[in-house]
Short mmCIF file of C-alpha atoms in Angstrom, two decimals:
data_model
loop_
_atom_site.label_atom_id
_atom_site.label_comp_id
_atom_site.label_asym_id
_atom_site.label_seq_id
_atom_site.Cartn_x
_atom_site.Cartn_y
_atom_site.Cartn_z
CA UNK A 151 0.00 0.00 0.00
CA UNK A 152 2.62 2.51 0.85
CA UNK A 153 4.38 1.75 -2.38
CA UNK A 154 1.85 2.10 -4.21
CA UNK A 155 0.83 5.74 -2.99
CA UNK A 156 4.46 6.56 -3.64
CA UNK A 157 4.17 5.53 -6.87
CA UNK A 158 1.04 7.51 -7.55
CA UNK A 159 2.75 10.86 -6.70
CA UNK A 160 4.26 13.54 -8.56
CA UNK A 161 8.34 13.42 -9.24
CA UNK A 162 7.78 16.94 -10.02
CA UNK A 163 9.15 19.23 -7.85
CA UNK A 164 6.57 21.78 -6.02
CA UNK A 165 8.86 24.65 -7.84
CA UNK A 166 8.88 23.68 -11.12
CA UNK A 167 4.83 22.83 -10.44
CA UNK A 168 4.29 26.33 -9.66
CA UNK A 169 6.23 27.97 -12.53
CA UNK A 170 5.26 25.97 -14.94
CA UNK A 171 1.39 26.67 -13.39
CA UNK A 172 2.61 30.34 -13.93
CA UNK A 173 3.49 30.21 -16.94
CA UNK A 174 0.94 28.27 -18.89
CA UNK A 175 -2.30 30.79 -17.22
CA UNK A 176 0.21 33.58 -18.40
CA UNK A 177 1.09 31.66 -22.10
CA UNK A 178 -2.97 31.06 -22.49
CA UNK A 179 -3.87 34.71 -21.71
CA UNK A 180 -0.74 35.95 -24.18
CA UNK A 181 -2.13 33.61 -26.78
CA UNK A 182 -5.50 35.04 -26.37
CA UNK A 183 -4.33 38.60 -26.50
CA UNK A 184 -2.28 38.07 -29.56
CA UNK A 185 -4.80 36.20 -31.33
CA UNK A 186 -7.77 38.62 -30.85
CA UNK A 187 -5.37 41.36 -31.56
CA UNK A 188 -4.75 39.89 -35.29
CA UNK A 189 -8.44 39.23 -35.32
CA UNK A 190 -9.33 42.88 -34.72
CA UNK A 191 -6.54 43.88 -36.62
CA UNK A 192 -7.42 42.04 -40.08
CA UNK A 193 -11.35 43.00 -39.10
CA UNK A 194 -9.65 46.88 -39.03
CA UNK A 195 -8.23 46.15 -42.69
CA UNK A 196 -11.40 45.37 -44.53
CA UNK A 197 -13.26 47.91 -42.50
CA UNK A 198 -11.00 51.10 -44.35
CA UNK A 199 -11.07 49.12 -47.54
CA UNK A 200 -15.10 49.05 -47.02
CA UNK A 201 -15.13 52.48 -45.90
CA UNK A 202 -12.92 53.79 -48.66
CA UNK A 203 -14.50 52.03 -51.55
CA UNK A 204 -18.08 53.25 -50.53
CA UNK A 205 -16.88 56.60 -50.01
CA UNK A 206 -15.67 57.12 -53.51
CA UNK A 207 -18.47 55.74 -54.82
CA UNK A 208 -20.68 57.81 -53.24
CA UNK A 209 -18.64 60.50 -54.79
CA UNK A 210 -18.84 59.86 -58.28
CA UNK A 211 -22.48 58.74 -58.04
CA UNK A 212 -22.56 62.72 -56.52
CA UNK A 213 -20.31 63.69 -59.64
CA UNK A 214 -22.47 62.07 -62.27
CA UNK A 215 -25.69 63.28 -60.96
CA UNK A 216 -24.61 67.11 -61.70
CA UNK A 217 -23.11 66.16 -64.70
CA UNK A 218 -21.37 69.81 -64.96
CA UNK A 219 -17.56 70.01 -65.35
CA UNK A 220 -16.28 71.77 -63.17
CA UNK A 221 -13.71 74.06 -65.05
CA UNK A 222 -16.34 75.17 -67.68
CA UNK A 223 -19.64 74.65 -65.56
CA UNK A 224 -21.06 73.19 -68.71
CA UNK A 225 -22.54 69.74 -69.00
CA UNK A 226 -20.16 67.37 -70.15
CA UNK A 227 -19.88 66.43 -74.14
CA UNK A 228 -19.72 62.90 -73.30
CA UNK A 229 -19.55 60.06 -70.44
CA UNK A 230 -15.90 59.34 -71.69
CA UNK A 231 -15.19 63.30 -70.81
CA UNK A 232 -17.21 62.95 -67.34
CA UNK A 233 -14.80 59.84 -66.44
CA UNK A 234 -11.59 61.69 -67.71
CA UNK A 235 -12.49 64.73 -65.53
CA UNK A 236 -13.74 62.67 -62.19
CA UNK A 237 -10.38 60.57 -62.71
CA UNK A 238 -8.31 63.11 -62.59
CA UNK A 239 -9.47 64.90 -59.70
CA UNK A 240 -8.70 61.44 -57.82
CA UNK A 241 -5.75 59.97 -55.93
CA UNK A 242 -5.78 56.77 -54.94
CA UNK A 243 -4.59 55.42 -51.51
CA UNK A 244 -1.98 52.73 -51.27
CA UNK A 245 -3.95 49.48 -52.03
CA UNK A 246 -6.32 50.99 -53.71
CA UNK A 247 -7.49 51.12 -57.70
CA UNK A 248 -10.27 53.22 -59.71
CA UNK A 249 -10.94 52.13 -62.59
CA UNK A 250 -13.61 53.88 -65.47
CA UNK A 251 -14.75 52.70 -68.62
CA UNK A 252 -16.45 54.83 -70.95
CA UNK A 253 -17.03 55.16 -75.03
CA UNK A 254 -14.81 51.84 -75.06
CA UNK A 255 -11.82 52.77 -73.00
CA UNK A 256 -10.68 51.83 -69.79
CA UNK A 257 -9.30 54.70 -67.54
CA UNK A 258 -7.29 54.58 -64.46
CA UNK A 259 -6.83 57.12 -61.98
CA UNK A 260 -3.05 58.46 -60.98
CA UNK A 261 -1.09 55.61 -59.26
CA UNK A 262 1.80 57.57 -57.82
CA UNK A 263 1.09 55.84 -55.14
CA UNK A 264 1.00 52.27 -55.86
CA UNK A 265 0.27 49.71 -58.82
CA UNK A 266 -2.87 48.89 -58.00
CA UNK A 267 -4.38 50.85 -60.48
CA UNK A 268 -2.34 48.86 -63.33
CA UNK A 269 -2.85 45.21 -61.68
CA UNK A 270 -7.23 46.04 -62.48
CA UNK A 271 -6.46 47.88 -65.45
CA UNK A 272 -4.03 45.42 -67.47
CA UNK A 273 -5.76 42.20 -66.04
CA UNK A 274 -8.92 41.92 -68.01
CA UNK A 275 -10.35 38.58 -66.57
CA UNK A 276 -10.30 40.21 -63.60
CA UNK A 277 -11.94 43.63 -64.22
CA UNK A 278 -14.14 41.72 -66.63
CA UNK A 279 -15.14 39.49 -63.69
CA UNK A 280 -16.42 42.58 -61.94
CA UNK A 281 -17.88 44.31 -64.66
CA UNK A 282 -20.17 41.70 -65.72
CA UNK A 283 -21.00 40.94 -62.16
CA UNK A 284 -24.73 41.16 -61.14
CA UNK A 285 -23.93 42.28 -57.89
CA UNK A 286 -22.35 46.12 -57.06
CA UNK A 287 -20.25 45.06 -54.36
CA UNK A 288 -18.11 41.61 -54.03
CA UNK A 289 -14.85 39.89 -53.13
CA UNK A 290 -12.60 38.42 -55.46
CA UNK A 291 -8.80 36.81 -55.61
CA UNK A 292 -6.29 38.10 -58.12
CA UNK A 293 -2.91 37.39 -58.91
CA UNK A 294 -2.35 39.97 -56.34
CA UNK A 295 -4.28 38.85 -53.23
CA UNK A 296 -7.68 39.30 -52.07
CA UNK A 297 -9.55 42.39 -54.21
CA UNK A 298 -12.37 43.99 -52.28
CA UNK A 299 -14.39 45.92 -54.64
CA UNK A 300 -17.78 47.93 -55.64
CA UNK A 301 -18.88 49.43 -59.27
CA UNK A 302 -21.65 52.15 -59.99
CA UNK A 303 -23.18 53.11 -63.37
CA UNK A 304 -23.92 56.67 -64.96
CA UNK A 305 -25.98 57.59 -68.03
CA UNK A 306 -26.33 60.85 -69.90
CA UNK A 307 -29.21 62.27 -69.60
CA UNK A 308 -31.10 61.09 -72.11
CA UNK A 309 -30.83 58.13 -70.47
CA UNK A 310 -29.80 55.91 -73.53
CA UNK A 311 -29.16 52.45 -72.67
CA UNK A 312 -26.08 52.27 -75.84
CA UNK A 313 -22.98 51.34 -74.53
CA UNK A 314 -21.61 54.86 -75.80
CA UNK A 315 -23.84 56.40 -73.74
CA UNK A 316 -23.47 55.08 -70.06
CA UNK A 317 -20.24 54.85 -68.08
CA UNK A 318 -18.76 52.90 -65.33
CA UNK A 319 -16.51 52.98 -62.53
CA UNK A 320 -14.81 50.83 -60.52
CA UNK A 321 -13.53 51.22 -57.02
CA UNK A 322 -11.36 47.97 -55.92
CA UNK A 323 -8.64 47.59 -52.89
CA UNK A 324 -5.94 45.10 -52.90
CA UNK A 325 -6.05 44.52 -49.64
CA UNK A 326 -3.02 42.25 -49.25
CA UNK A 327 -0.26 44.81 -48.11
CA UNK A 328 -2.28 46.08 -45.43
CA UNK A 329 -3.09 42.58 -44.72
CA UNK A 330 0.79 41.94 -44.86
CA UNK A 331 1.53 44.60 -42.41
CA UNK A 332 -1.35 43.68 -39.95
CA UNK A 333 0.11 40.13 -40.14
CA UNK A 334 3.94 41.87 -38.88
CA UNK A 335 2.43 43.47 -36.08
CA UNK A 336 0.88 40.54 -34.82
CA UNK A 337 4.29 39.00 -35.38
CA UNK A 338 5.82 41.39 -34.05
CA UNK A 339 3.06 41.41 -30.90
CA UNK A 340 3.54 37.27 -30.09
CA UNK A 341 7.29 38.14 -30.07
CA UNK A 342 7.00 40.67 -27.46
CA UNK A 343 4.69 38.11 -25.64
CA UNK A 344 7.39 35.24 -25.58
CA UNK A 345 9.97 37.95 -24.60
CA UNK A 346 7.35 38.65 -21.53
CA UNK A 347 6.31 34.89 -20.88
CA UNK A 348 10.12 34.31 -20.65
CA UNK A 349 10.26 37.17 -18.30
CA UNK A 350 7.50 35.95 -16.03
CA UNK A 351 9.08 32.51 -16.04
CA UNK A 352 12.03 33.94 -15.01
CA UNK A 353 10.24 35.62 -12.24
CA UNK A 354 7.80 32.76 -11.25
CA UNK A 355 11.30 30.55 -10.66
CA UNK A 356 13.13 33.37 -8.53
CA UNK A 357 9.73 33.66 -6.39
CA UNK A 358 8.76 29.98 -6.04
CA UNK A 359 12.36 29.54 -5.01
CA UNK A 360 11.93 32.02 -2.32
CA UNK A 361 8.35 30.34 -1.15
CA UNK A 362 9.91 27.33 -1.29
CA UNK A 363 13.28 28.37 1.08
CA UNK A 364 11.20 27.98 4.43
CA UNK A 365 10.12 24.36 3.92
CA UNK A 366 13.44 23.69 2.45
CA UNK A 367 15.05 24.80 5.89
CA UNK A 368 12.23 22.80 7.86
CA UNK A 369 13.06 19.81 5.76
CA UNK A 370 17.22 20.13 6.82
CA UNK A 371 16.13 20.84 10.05
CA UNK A 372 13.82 17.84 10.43
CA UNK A 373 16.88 15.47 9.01
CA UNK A 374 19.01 16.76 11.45
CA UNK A 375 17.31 15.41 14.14
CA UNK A 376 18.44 12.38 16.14
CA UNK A 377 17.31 10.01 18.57
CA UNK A 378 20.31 11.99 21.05
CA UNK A 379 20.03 15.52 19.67
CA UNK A 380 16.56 16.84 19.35
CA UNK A 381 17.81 20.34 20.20
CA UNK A 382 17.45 21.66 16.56
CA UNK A 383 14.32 24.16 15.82
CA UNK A 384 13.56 26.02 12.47
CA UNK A 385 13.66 29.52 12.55
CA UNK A 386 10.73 31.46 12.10
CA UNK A 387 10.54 34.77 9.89
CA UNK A 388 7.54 36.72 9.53
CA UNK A 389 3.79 36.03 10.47
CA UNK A 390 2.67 34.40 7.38
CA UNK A 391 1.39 30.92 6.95
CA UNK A 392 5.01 29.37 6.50
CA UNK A 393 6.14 31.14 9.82
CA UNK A 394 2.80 29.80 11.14
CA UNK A 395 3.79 26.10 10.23
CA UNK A 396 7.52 26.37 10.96
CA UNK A 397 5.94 27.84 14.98
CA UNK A 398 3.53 24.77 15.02
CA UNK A 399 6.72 21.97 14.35
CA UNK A 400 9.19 24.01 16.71
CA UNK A 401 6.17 23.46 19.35
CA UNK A 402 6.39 19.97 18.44
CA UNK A 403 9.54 19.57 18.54
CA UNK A 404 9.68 20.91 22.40
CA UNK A 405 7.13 17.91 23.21
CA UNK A 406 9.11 15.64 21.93
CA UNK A 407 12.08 16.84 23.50
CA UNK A 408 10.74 17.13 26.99
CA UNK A 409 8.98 13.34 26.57
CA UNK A 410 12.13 12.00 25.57
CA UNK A 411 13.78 13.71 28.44
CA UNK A 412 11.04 12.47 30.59
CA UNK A 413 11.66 9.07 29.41
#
């Protein structure tokens, strides 16, 4: 029986039990942390790119309904002239492409500051995709990563349905490099977390070790003891439960000591 409850307890040390306790409730709550951070940061991504895209659509849908060019205040000639002048009041944002196609032509706003522009413009599967599209609004993958995107339609005022007569735009994002750079932070994010869980395991050890020095001492103390030298008491240091405990075996001790002078 006795080896048998010996066998069914830990070889662990009660230090390394409490670090490594520490450190997997800290390692969970890091990984949580890190996780919902990449989460809300990816969520955060396709959120601008939403915002953005509906924004300039809203714009040219604004443009197209007052169909006056703004240097002349004249109405425009033609749709292709209304896309060449709303175009070039635009910059795009990194990531982001707009695309118009009027009177047979495709037009692409400045791209100073990325290629985006280009990648819709020169790939025509994949503007074609969106063009042809039932829907206004959609998500699509390109050569270059994921393509978040919405369209809207003008017509000149006589409302003829001819393809010369009607105009479109398209507002995508390539949403990749932002993607990219939300995926470094959260790199960079569960680095700084092992840096910290190493940290607090380094702390956890130095602690435990210095719970753990009081029943150290009462364990040399107690192995000191023999049957002619029962002299040997622990010392007590503070009021805490430890102190409590080592009070409680130096009382025993003096029981023992006066029953075996006794004897």
């Amino acid at each position: 029986m006795t080896d048998l409850q010996e066998n069914q307890g830990s070889t662990v040390s009660a230090r390394l039990r409490i670090v490594g306790w520490i450190v997997l409730t800290t390692a969970l709550a890091l990984l949580a942390v890190t996780v919902s951070m990449r989460s809300i940061m990816s969520g955060q991504v396709a959120e601008a790119a939403n915002v953005g895209i509906a924004q300039e659509i809203e714009e040219f849908r604004t443009f197209a309904a007052e169909g006056l060019d703004p240097k002349t205040a004249r109405p425009f000639s033609s749709m292709g002239e209304l896309m060449e002048r709303y175009l070039a009041r635009q910059q795009p944002m990194a990531g982001e492409a707009i695309i118009g196609q009027a009177d047979g032509r495709v037009l692409a706003a400045g791209t100073a500051a990325n290629q985006a522009g280009s990648w819709l413009a020169e790939d025509p599967v994949l503007l074609g995709g969106i063009l042809n599209d039932a829907k206004t609004s959609g998500i699509l993958e390109s050569n270059h990563g994921t393509v978040r995107w919405a369209k809207a339609e003008a017509k000149d005022a006589s409302g003829a349905n001819g393809e010369g007569h009607q105009t479109h735009l398209v507002v995508a994002h390539f949403i990749g490099g932002a993607q990219d750079e939300a995926n470094r932070q959260a790199t960079m994010l569960f680095g700084v977390a092992a840096g910290g869980l190493a940290l607090t395991a380094g702390i956890a050890w130095l602690a435990a070790g210095q719970i753990m020095r009081p029943i150290r001492t009462m364990s040399e103390t107690a192995a000191s003891i023999t049957a002619n030298d029962l002299s040997a008491r622990v010392p007590v240091e503070g009021r805490d439960d430890l102190a409590q405990l080592a009070s409680t075996l130096n009382a025993m001790l003096d029981r023992v000591e006066a029953s075996h002078l006794a004897q």
